[in-house]
Structure formats: structure tokens, C-alpha cells
Coordinates of C-alpha atoms in Angstrom, one line a residue:
X1 CA 96.2 102.7 86.7
X2 CA 100.0 103.1 87.0
X3 CA 101.5 102.0 90.2
X4 CA 104.4 104.0 91.7
X5 CA 105.9 101.1 93.6
X6 CA 106.4 97.4 92.5
X7 CA 107.8 94.6 94.6
X8 CA 108.5 91.2 93.2
X9 CA 108.1 88.5 95.8
X10 CA 109.9 85.5 94.2
X11 CA 109.8 83.2 97.2
X12 CA 106.0 83.4 97.0
X13 CA 105.9 83.6 93.2
X14 CA 103.9 86.8 93.5
X15 CA 103.9 90.5 92.9
X16 CA 102.7 93.6 94.8
X17 CA 102.2 96.9 93.0
X18 CA 100.9 100.0 94.9
X19 CA 100.5 103.8 94.8
X20 CA 99.5 106.4 97.4
X21 CA 96.8 108.9 96.5
X22 CA 97.4 111.9 98.8
X23 CA 94.4 113.9 97.4
X24 CA 92.0 111.4 99.0
X25 CA 94.3 109.5 101.4
X26 CA 94.0 106.2 99.6
X27 CA 96.4 103.4 98.8
X28 CA 95.6 101.5 95.6
X29 CA 97.3 98.2 95.1
X30 CA 97.2 94.9 93.3
X31 CA 98.5 91.7 94.6
X32 CA 99.2 89.1 91.9
X33 CA 99.7 85.4 92.8
X34 CA 98.7 82.0 91.6
X35 CA 96.9 79.7 94.1
X36 CA 98.8 76.5 94.9
X37 CA 95.7 74.4 94.1
X38 CA 93.0 74.6 91.4
X39 CA 90.3 75.6 94.0
X40 CA 92.7 77.4 96.3
X41 CA 93.0 80.9 97.5
X42 CA 95.4 83.8 97.6
X43 CA 95.8 86.4 100.4
X44 CA 97.7 89.5 101.3
X45 CA 97.7 91.3 104.6
X46 CA 99.3 93.7 107.0
X47 CA 99.9 93.3 110.7
X48 CA 100.1 96.8 112.1
X49 CA 100.6 95.8 115.7
X50 CA 103.0 93.0 115.9
X51 CA 104.9 90.2 114.1
X52 CA 103.0 87.1 113.1
X53 CA 99.6 86.2 111.8
X54 CA 97.5 87.2 114.8
X55 CA 96.6 90.9 114.3
X56 CA 96.9 90.7 110.5
X57 CA 94.4 92.7 108.5
X58 CA 94.0 90.5 105.4
X59 CA 92.1 90.3 102.1
X60 CA 91.6 86.8 100.8
X61 CA 90.5 86.0 97.2
X62 CA 88.8 82.6 96.4
X63 CA 86.0 81.1 94.3
X64 CA 82.6 81.5 96.0
X65 CA 79.9 78.8 96.0
X66 CA 78.9 79.8 92.4
X67 CA 82.4 79.6 91.1
X68 CA 83.0 83.3 90.8
X69 CA 86.2 84.9 92.2
X70 CA 85.5 87.1 95.3
X71 CA 87.5 89.1 97.8
X72 CA 86.7 89.1 101.5
X73 CA 88.2 90.9 104.5
X74 CA 89.5 89.1 107.6
X75 CA 90.8 90.6 110.9
X76 CA 92.9 87.6 112.1
X77 CA 92.5 87.5 115.9
X78 CA 93.6 83.9 116.6
X79 CA 94.8 80.8 115.0
X80 CA 91.3 79.3 115.0
X81 CA 89.4 78.9 111.7
X82 CA 89.0 82.2 109.9
X83 CA 85.8 84.2 110.0
X84 CA 85.0 87.0 107.6
X85 CA 85.2 90.2 109.5
X86 CA 85.9 94.0 109.2
X87 CA 89.5 95.2 108.9
X88 CA 90.8 98.4 110.5
X89 CA 90.7 100.3 107.2
X90 CA 87.9 101.0 104.8
X91 CA 87.9 98.9 101.6
X92 CA 86.4 101.1 98.9
X93 CA 86.6 98.6 96.1
X94 CA 87.8 95.1 95.5
X95 CA 87.8 92.7 92.6
X96 CA 89.3 89.3 91.8
X97 CA 90.3 87.5 88.7
X98 CA 91.2 83.8 88.2
X99 CA 94.9 84.2 89.1
X100 CA 95.0 87.6 90.7
X101 CA 93.1 90.1 92.8
X102 CA 93.2 93.8 93.4
X103 CA 91.7 96.0 96.0
X104 CA 91.6 99.6 97.1
X105 CA 91.5 100.9 100.6
X106 CA 91.7 104.0 102.7
X107 CA 95.0 104.2 104.6
X108 CA 94.8 104.4 108.3

């Protein structure tokens, strides 16, 4: 897929590429980053209601218990330990690689 918009995020050593699909009201994007530790994680999210982490709708990629990369959704409601939970938008597809992950979601 070709992405219409690309943002380099040098302070995070990461990249965000995205495109809007008006025919089916989807946003497709890929977030590329390298975890800071060998068994670390990477995350990208949007806070549609305020500034800060509480309220963020996030997707986090990490290695599961079998060592395979996976992507999970998190509605961050407090600064307590994270619990996997539904986000405000539908995630149609998601996949993760060793150093990057991508996911597709319905806007809104």
C-alpha cells in the first residue's frame, strides 16, 4: 500500500505513514519504531478528548508468551497497570513484525 502522508518522528526514532480511504471511511497506517530493549514493546495512540496519557486509545506491539509479535488495543483510563481493552474505533486488521507494526482501523 502507498501511504499519502508520512511523518518522521526523529525524537522517538520512529515513523508514521498513513492514508485515508473515503470509500469505506478507513484510515490505514503503519507505525515503525524499534523497541528500546530486546524484549520491549512499541506503541502508538491518539487521545481524542484531552492532553496526556489518560484517555489515549492505543495499540501496543510486543512479543507474546510464545515469542510471536502481536498487537493489542488499550483504552488508557488511568495511570494504573494497563489492561487490554477495546478502543473507541474498530480495528479491522493488525499485524506486527520484529521492529515494526501496522494496523488498520475505522475512523470515528
